[in-house]
Amino acid sequence: MAENDLSPYEQARLENIQKNQALLASLGLARASAAQAAESVAVSGRPAKKARKEPRLPSLSTRRSSRLAGKDASDDSVQAGHAENIDGDGQTSLGVSVPPMYSDMPLEALELDPHEFQVFVILRRWRLRRKNELQIEPYKVAQTRSLCEVIRRRRNNPKWATVDPSSELLQVWGLGPAKVKLMPPGFGHEMLAVVSSPECTTLLEKSRKLGDGEVPAVL
């Protein structure tokens, strides 16, 4: 059984983020070694070796968001040019991840920053598991736009949906009373449990350090 149901582009973006994270981690170790070498030179008086040039981070090819292009993702003319990016709930994922404006609610995963996107991947795994358990279509669990909006709302406000979760979940696009109720299948509350996990909490804390239009180190 597949681990996730990401589109080819979403999977490529996830792999790119993971590669960049590994590269940044290796660069961190390299800088620590350089600092130790400099300290050794200061003590011994021997000249330092020439520093190696740091490699550039890889990036995905540039693609334009349907929101930025001012086009509806359901437009036939748009889909004809980007047929490879069809979401599991029938939505078309167009464009590239661009520095987000956090006051906006995202319509698609490409409008999430890299930290938010990793939370999105975790939510998509949850959605796939629940869809398989119940033998229903993914959108009946939650539509992608709903997942993205839950992530952004919790990112913008760590206390969001903690005091009166049901009322606040009803503010999310695509979440009606049936998906918000506490008794199964209360998918809205399950989504909150996922984004409240330690892993997701850490990722959203990293996202909060970014400002509008800021390009993070991990693309």
PDB file of C-alpha atoms in Angstrom:
ATOM      1  CA  MET A   1       0.000   0.000   0.000  1.00  0.00           C
ATOM      2  CA  ALA A   2       1.316   3.463  -0.895  1.00  0.00           C
ATOM      3  CA  GLU A   3       2.752   5.531   1.959  1.00  0.00           C
ATOM      4  CA  ASN A   4       1.072   8.671   0.638  1.00  0.00           C
ATOM      5  CA  ASP A   5      -1.069   9.883  -2.240  1.00  0.00           C
ATOM      6  CA  LEU A   6       0.922  12.986  -3.122  1.00  0.00           C
ATOM      7  CA  SER A   7       0.902  14.219  -6.700  1.00  0.00           C
ATOM      8  CA  PRO A   8       4.169  13.813  -8.647  1.00  0.00           C
ATOM      9  CA  TYR A   9       5.030  17.477  -8.091  1.00  0.00           C
ATOM     10  CA  GLU A  10       4.227  17.331  -4.365  1.00  0.00           C
ATOM     11  CA  GLN A  11       6.389  14.216  -4.016  1.00  0.00           C
ATOM     12  CA  ALA A  12       9.222  15.957  -5.877  1.00  0.00           C
ATOM     13  CA  ARG A  13       8.923  18.968  -3.574  1.00  0.00           C
ATOM     14  CA  LEU A  14       9.045  16.756  -0.470  1.00  0.00           C
ATOM     15  CA  GLU A  15      12.151  14.976  -1.743  1.00  0.00           C
ATOM     16  CA  ASN A  16      13.747  18.338  -2.564  1.00  0.00           C
ATOM     17  CA  ILE A  17      13.067  19.609   0.977  1.00  0.00           C
ATOM     18  CA  GLN A  18      14.565  16.454   2.476  1.00  0.00           C
ATOM     19  CA  LYS A  19      17.698  16.754   0.305  1.00  0.00           C
ATOM     20  CA  ASN A  20      18.130  20.394   1.270  1.00  0.00           C
ATOM     21  CA  GLN A  21      17.704  19.575   4.951  1.00  0.00           C
ATOM     22  CA  ALA A  22      20.416  16.919   4.690  1.00  0.00           C
ATOM     23  CA  LEU A  23      22.666  19.371   2.866  1.00  0.00           C
ATOM     24  CA  LEU A  24      22.120  22.081   5.469  1.00  0.00           C
ATOM     25  CA  ALA A  25      22.856  19.574   8.223  1.00  0.00           C
ATOM     26  CA  SER A  26      26.127  18.587   6.524  1.00  0.00           C
ATOM     27  CA  LEU A  27      27.054  22.248   6.075  1.00  0.00           C
ATOM     28  CA  GLY A  28      26.441  22.800   9.764  1.00  0.00           C
ATOM     29  CA  LEU A  29      28.896  20.034  10.590  1.00  0.00           C
ATOM     30  CA  ALA A  30      31.379  21.499   8.094  1.00  0.00           C
ATOM     31  CA  ARG A  31      31.132  24.939   9.723  1.00  0.00           C
ATOM     32  CA  ALA A  32      31.672  23.395  13.157  1.00  0.00           C
ATOM     33  CA  SER A  33      34.803  21.631  11.851  1.00  0.00           C
ATOM     34  CA  ALA A  34      36.035  24.903  10.311  1.00  0.00           C
ATOM     35  CA  ALA A  35      35.551  26.703  13.614  1.00  0.00           C
ATOM     36  CA  GLN A  36      37.543  24.017  15.427  1.00  0.00           C
ATOM     37  CA  ALA A  37      40.288  24.274  12.802  1.00  0.00           C
ATOM     38  CA  ALA A  38      40.437  28.057  13.217  1.00  0.00           C
ATOM     39  CA  GLU A  39      40.760  27.650  16.960  1.00  0.00           C
ATOM     40  CA  SER A  40      43.565  25.157  16.437  1.00  0.00           C
ATOM     41  CA  VAL A  41      45.381  27.605  14.136  1.00  0.00           C
ATOM     42  CA  ALA A  42      45.068  30.353  16.721  1.00  0.00           C
ATOM     43  CA  VAL A  43      46.742  28.099  19.267  1.00  0.00           C
ATOM     44  CA  SER A  44      49.439  26.600  17.010  1.00  0.00           C
ATOM     45  CA  GLY A  45      50.102  29.618  14.823  1.00  0.00           C
ATOM     46  CA  ARG A  46      49.937  27.507  11.644  1.00  0.00           C
ATOM     47  CA  PRO A  47      48.108  29.019   8.648  1.00  0.00           C
ATOM     48  CA  ALA A  48      44.585  27.831   7.996  1.00  0.00           C
ATOM     49  CA  LYS A  49      43.732  25.820   4.892  1.00  0.00           C
ATOM     50  CA  LYS A  50      41.766  27.525   2.163  1.00  0.00           C
ATOM     51  CA  ALA A  51      38.050  27.222   2.847  1.00  0.00           C
ATOM     52  CA  ARG A  52      36.040  25.160   0.415  1.00  0.00           C
ATOM     53  CA  LYS A  53      33.244  26.819  -1.466  1.00  0.00           C
ATOM     54  CA  GLU A  54      29.832  25.865  -0.085  1.00  0.00           C
ATOM     55  CA  PRO A  55      27.555  24.100  -2.588  1.00  0.00           C
ATOM     56  CA  ARG A  56      24.391  25.812  -3.690  1.00  0.00           C
ATOM     57  CA  LEU A  57      21.087  24.371  -2.569  1.00  0.00           C
ATOM     58  CA  PRO A  58      19.149  22.651  -5.349  1.00  0.00           C
ATOM     59  CA  SER A  59      15.749  23.993  -6.210  1.00  0.00           C
ATOM     60  CA  LEU A  60      12.734  22.855  -8.151  1.00  0.00           C
ATOM     61  CA  SER A  61      11.950  24.311 -11.537  1.00  0.00           C
ATOM     62  CA  THR A  62       9.879  27.475 -11.494  1.00  0.00           C
ATOM     63  CA  ARG A  63       6.136  27.032 -11.848  1.00  0.00           C
ATOM     64  CA  ARG A  64       3.386  29.590 -11.366  1.00  0.00           C
ATOM     65  CA  SER A  65       0.568  29.340  -8.858  1.00  0.00           C
ATOM     66  CA  SER A  66      -2.955  29.346 -10.264  1.00  0.00           C
ATOM     67  CA  ARG A  67      -3.836  32.041  -7.695  1.00  0.00           C
ATOM     68  CA  LEU A  68      -0.927  34.242  -8.889  1.00  0.00           C
ATOM     69  CA  ALA A  69      -1.829  33.603 -12.489  1.00  0.00           C
ATOM     70  CA  GLY A  70      -5.366  34.767 -11.765  1.00  0.00           C
ATOM     71  CA  LYS A  71      -6.832  31.537 -13.152  1.00  0.00           C
ATOM     72  CA  ASP A  72      -9.280  29.060 -11.749  1.00  0.00           C
ATOM     73  CA  ALA A  73      -7.622  25.678 -11.177  1.00  0.00           C
ATOM     74  CA  SER A  74     -10.682  24.043 -12.757  1.00  0.00           C
ATOM     75  CA  ASP A  75     -10.267  26.006 -16.007  1.00  0.00           C
ATOM     76  CA  ASP A  76      -9.953  23.493 -18.874  1.00  0.00           C
ATOM     77  CA  SER A  77      -7.292  25.603 -20.565  1.00  0.00           C
ATOM     78  CA  VAL A  78      -5.186  25.524 -17.402  1.00  0.00           C
ATOM     79  CA  GLN A  79      -5.639  21.807 -16.858  1.00  0.00           C
ATOM     80  CA  ALA A  80      -4.647  21.058 -20.428  1.00  0.00           C
ATOM     81  CA  GLY A  81      -1.194  22.484 -19.813  1.00  0.00           C
ATOM     82  CA  HIS A  82      -0.682  20.943 -16.363  1.00  0.00           C
ATOM     83  CA  ALA A  83      -2.535  17.642 -16.424  1.00  0.00           C
ATOM     84  CA  GLU A  84       0.158  15.885 -14.374  1.00  0.00           C
ATOM     85  CA  ASN A  85      -0.774  17.658 -11.135  1.00  0.00           C
ATOM     86  CA  ILE A  86      -4.212  16.334 -10.259  1.00  0.00           C
ATOM     87  CA  ASP A  87      -4.841  16.106  -6.546  1.00  0.00           C
ATOM     88  CA  GLY A  88      -6.378  13.037  -4.905  1.00  0.00           C
ATOM     89  CA  ASP A  89      -9.608  14.942  -4.341  1.00  0.00           C
ATOM     90  CA  GLY A  90      -9.841  16.169  -7.914  1.00  0.00           C
ATOM     91  CA  GLN A  91      -8.145  19.536  -7.383  1.00  0.00           C
ATOM     92  CA  THR A  92      -5.444  20.679  -9.769  1.00  0.00           C
ATOM     93  CA  SER A  93      -2.134  21.660  -8.221  1.00  0.00           C
ATOM     94  CA  LEU A  94      -0.533  24.322 -10.373  1.00  0.00           C
ATOM     95  CA  GLY A  95       2.504  26.486  -9.873  1.00  0.00           C
ATOM     96  CA  VAL A  96       5.501  26.581  -7.584  1.00  0.00           C
ATOM     97  CA  SER A  97       5.752  27.166  -3.891  1.00  0.00           C
ATOM     98  CA  VAL A  98       6.223  30.906  -3.559  1.00  0.00           C
ATOM     99  CA  PRO A  99       7.049  32.978  -0.456  1.00  0.00           C
ATOM    100  CA  PRO A 100       3.612  33.028   1.194  1.00  0.00           C
ATOM    101  CA  MET A 101       1.601  35.877   2.622  1.00  0.00           C
ATOM    102  CA  TYR A 102       0.605  34.357   5.923  1.00  0.00           C
ATOM    103  CA  SER A 103      -2.503  36.499   6.285  1.00  0.00           C
ATOM    104  CA  ASP A 104      -3.960  34.678   3.259  1.00  0.00           C
ATOM    105  CA  MET A 105      -5.623  31.301   3.582  1.00  0.00           C
ATOM    106  CA  PRO A 106      -3.979  28.928   1.072  1.00  0.00           C
ATOM    107  CA  LEU A 107      -6.042  27.318  -1.645  1.00  0.00           C
ATOM    108  CA  GLU A 108      -3.494  24.618  -2.436  1.00  0.00           C
ATOM    109  CA  ALA A 109      -0.360  23.030  -0.987  1.00  0.00           C
ATOM    110  CA  LEU A 110       1.935  25.053  -3.238  1.00  0.00           C
ATOM    111  CA  GLU A 111       1.022  28.152  -1.218  1.00  0.00           C
ATOM    112  CA  LEU A 112       2.450  26.606   1.960  1.00  0.00           C
ATOM    113  CA  ASP A 113       5.989  27.302   3.109  1.00  0.00           C
ATOM    114  CA  PRO A 114       8.343  24.273   3.382  1.00  0.00           C
ATOM    115  CA  HIS A 115       7.643  23.739   7.088  1.00  0.00           C
ATOM    116  CA  GLU A 116       3.886  23.958   6.567  1.00  0.00           C
ATOM    117  CA  PHE A 117       4.218  21.655   3.567  1.00  0.00           C
ATOM    118  CA  GLN A 118       5.793  18.948   5.712  1.00  0.00           C
ATOM    119  CA  VAL A 119       2.794  19.187   8.057  1.00  0.00           C
ATOM    120  CA  PHE A 120       0.602  18.879   4.958  1.00  0.00           C
ATOM    121  CA  VAL A 121       2.391  15.654   4.009  1.00  0.00           C
ATOM    122  CA  ILE A 122       1.694  14.253   7.488  1.00  0.00           C
ATOM    123  CA  LEU A 123      -1.985  15.209   7.177  1.00  0.00           C
ATOM    124  CA  ARG A 124      -2.163  13.613   3.739  1.00  0.00           C
ATOM    125  CA  ARG A 125      -0.853  10.347   5.215  1.00  0.00           C
ATOM    126  CA  TRP A 126      -3.556  10.539   7.864  1.00  0.00           C
ATOM    127  CA  ARG A 127      -6.199  11.209   5.209  1.00  0.00           C
ATOM    128  CA  LEU A 128      -5.008   8.267   3.107  1.00  0.00           C
ATOM    129  CA  ARG A 129      -5.141   5.947   6.114  1.00  0.00           C
ATOM    130  CA  ARG A 130      -8.677   7.035   7.036  1.00  0.00           C
ATOM    131  CA  LYS A 131      -9.830   6.820   3.411  1.00  0.00           C
ATOM    132  CA  ASN A 132      -8.530   3.255   3.174  1.00  0.00           C
ATOM    133  CA  GLU A 133     -10.049   2.272   6.517  1.00  0.00           C
ATOM    134  CA  LEU A 134     -13.485   3.587   5.563  1.00  0.00           C
ATOM    135  CA  GLN A 135     -13.251   2.736   1.850  1.00  0.00           C
ATOM    136  CA  ILE A 136     -14.377   6.205   0.781  1.00  0.00           C
ATOM    137  CA  GLU A 137     -13.045   8.926  -1.515  1.00  0.00           C
ATOM    138  CA  PRO A 138     -10.344  11.224  -0.023  1.00  0.00           C
ATOM    139  CA  TYR A 139     -12.479  14.361  -0.318  1.00  0.00           C
ATOM    140  CA  LYS A 140     -15.091  12.778   1.954  1.00  0.00           C
ATOM    141  CA  VAL A 141     -12.472  12.757   4.705  1.00  0.00           C
ATOM    142  CA  ALA A 142     -11.182  16.265   3.982  1.00  0.00           C
ATOM    143  CA  GLN A 143     -10.411  18.268   0.865  1.00  0.00           C
ATOM    144  CA  THR A 144      -6.866  19.464   0.266  1.00  0.00           C
ATOM    145  CA  ARG A 145      -7.878  23.099   0.642  1.00  0.00           C
ATOM    146  CA  SER A 146      -9.293  22.294   4.085  1.00  0.00           C
ATOM    147  CA  LEU A 147      -6.034  20.610   5.132  1.00  0.00           C
ATOM    148  CA  CYS A 148      -4.038  23.631   3.991  1.00  0.00           C
ATOM    149  CA  GLU A 149      -6.285  26.077   5.815  1.00  0.00           C
ATOM    150  CA  VAL A 150      -6.152  24.139   9.093  1.00  0.00           C
ATOM    151  CA  ILE A 151      -2.355  24.206   8.867  1.00  0.00           C
ATOM    152  CA  ARG A 152      -2.221  27.961   8.171  1.00  0.00           C
ATOM    153  CA  ARG A 153      -4.683  28.829  10.948  1.00  0.00           C
ATOM    154  CA  ARG A 154      -2.714  26.824  13.523  1.00  0.00           C
ATOM    155  CA  ARG A 155       0.538  28.253  12.164  1.00  0.00           C
ATOM    156  CA  ASN A 156      -0.731  31.805  12.554  1.00  0.00           C
ATOM    157  CA  ASN A 157      -2.175  31.189  16.018  1.00  0.00           C
ATOM    158  CA  PRO A 158      -0.792  28.334  18.193  1.00  0.00           C
ATOM    159  CA  LYS A 159      -3.943  28.572  20.347  1.00  0.00           C
ATOM    160  CA  TRP A 160      -6.327  28.279  17.386  1.00  0.00           C
ATOM    161  CA  ALA A 161      -9.060  25.657  17.942  1.00  0.00           C
ATOM    162  CA  THR A 162      -7.830  24.798  21.432  1.00  0.00           C
ATOM    163  CA  VAL A 163     -10.544  26.510  23.530  1.00  0.00           C
ATOM    164  CA  ASP A 164     -13.638  26.041  21.349  1.00  0.00           C
ATOM    165  CA  PRO A 165     -12.437  23.676  18.616  1.00  0.00           C
ATOM    166  CA  SER A 166     -15.797  22.846  17.075  1.00  0.00           C
ATOM    167  CA  SER A 167     -16.760  26.487  16.493  1.00  0.00           C
ATOM    168  CA  GLU A 168     -13.360  27.378  15.080  1.00  0.00           C
ATOM    169  CA  LEU A 169     -13.215  24.317  12.838  1.00  0.00           C
ATOM    170  CA  LEU A 170     -16.510  25.417  11.285  1.00  0.00           C
ATOM    171  CA  GLN A 171     -14.684  28.547  10.047  1.00  0.00           C
ATOM    172  CA  VAL A 172     -12.514  26.347   7.815  1.00  0.00           C
ATOM    173  CA  TRP A 173     -13.508  26.024   4.164  1.00  0.00           C
ATOM    174  CA  GLY A 174     -15.061  22.627   3.467  1.00  0.00           C
ATOM    175  CA  LEU A 175     -15.637  21.612   7.100  1.00  0.00           C
ATOM    176  CA  GLY A 176     -19.329  21.381   7.918  1.00  0.00           C
ATOM    177  CA  PRO A 177     -21.062  20.086  11.054  1.00  0.00           C
ATOM    178  CA  ALA A 178     -20.805  16.437   9.947  1.00  0.00           C
ATOM    179  CA  LYS A 179     -17.002  16.614   9.740  1.00  0.00           C
ATOM    180  CA  VAL A 180     -16.616  18.673  12.897  1.00  0.00           C
ATOM    181  CA  LYS A 181     -18.754  16.663  15.326  1.00  0.00           C
ATOM    182  CA  LEU A 182     -16.871  14.957  18.161  1.00  0.00           C
ATOM    183  CA  MET A 183     -18.207  11.457  17.578  1.00  0.00           C
ATOM    184  CA  PRO A 184     -16.776   9.411  14.663  1.00  0.00           C
ATOM    185  CA  PRO A 185     -16.227  10.264  11.913  1.00  0.00           C
ATOM    186  CA  GLY A 186     -15.272  13.607  13.441  1.00  0.00           C
ATOM    187  CA  PHE A 187     -12.516  14.248  10.935  1.00  0.00           C
ATOM    188  CA  GLY A 188     -12.043  17.865  12.012  1.00  0.00           C
ATOM    189  CA  HIS A 189     -10.983  16.882  15.523  1.00  0.00           C
ATOM    190  CA  GLU A 190      -8.755  14.130  14.134  1.00  0.00           C
ATOM    191  CA  MET A 191      -7.021  16.747  11.969  1.00  0.00           C
ATOM    192  CA  LEU A 192      -6.438  18.895  15.056  1.00  0.00           C
ATOM    193  CA  ALA A 193      -4.890  15.930  16.855  1.00  0.00           C
ATOM    194  CA  VAL A 194      -2.478  15.448  13.937  1.00  0.00           C
ATOM    195  CA  VAL A 195      -1.385  19.098  13.727  1.00  0.00           C
ATOM    196  CA  SER A 196      -1.012  19.141  17.533  1.00  0.00           C
ATOM    197  CA  SER A 197       1.488  16.267  17.471  1.00  0.00           C
ATOM    198  CA  PRO A 198       5.070  17.081  18.609  1.00  0.00           C
ATOM    199  CA  GLU A 199       6.431  16.715  15.069  1.00  0.00           C
ATOM    200  CA  CYS A 200       3.882  19.091  13.551  1.00  0.00           C
ATOM    201  CA  THR A 201       4.179  21.521  16.458  1.00  0.00           C
ATOM    202  CA  THR A 202       7.948  21.760  15.904  1.00  0.00           C
ATOM    203  CA  LEU A 203       7.512  22.344  12.165  1.00  0.00           C
ATOM    204  CA  LEU A 204       4.941  25.099  12.725  1.00  0.00           C
ATOM    205  CA  GLU A 205       7.197  26.766  15.294  1.00  0.00           C
ATOM    206  CA  LYS A 206       9.870  26.962  12.593  1.00  0.00           C
ATOM    207  CA  SER A 207       7.329  28.404  10.166  1.00  0.00           C
ATOM    208  CA  ARG A 208       6.377  31.157  12.636  1.00  0.00           C
ATOM    209  CA  LYS A 209       9.936  32.475  12.494  1.00  0.00           C
ATOM    210  CA  LEU A 210       9.393  33.415   8.853  1.00  0.00           C
ATOM    211  CA  GLY A 211       7.812  36.687   7.771  1.00  0.00           C
ATOM    212  CA  ASP A 212       5.587  37.472   4.799  1.00  0.00           C
ATOM    213  CA  GLY A 213       7.470  37.052   1.547  1.00  0.00           C
ATOM    214  CA  GLU A 214      10.557  35.616   3.255  1.00  0.00           C
ATOM    215  CA  VAL A 215      12.339  32.803   1.440  1.00  0.00           C
ATOM    216  CA  PRO A 216      13.391  30.062   3.903  1.00  0.00           C
ATOM    217  CA  ALA A 217      16.680  28.197   3.640  1.00  0.00           C
ATOM    218  CA  VAL A 218      14.893  24.890   2.937  1.00  0.00           C
ATOM    219  CA  LEU A 219      12.837  25.267  -0.253  1.00  0.00           C
TER     220      LEU A 219
END
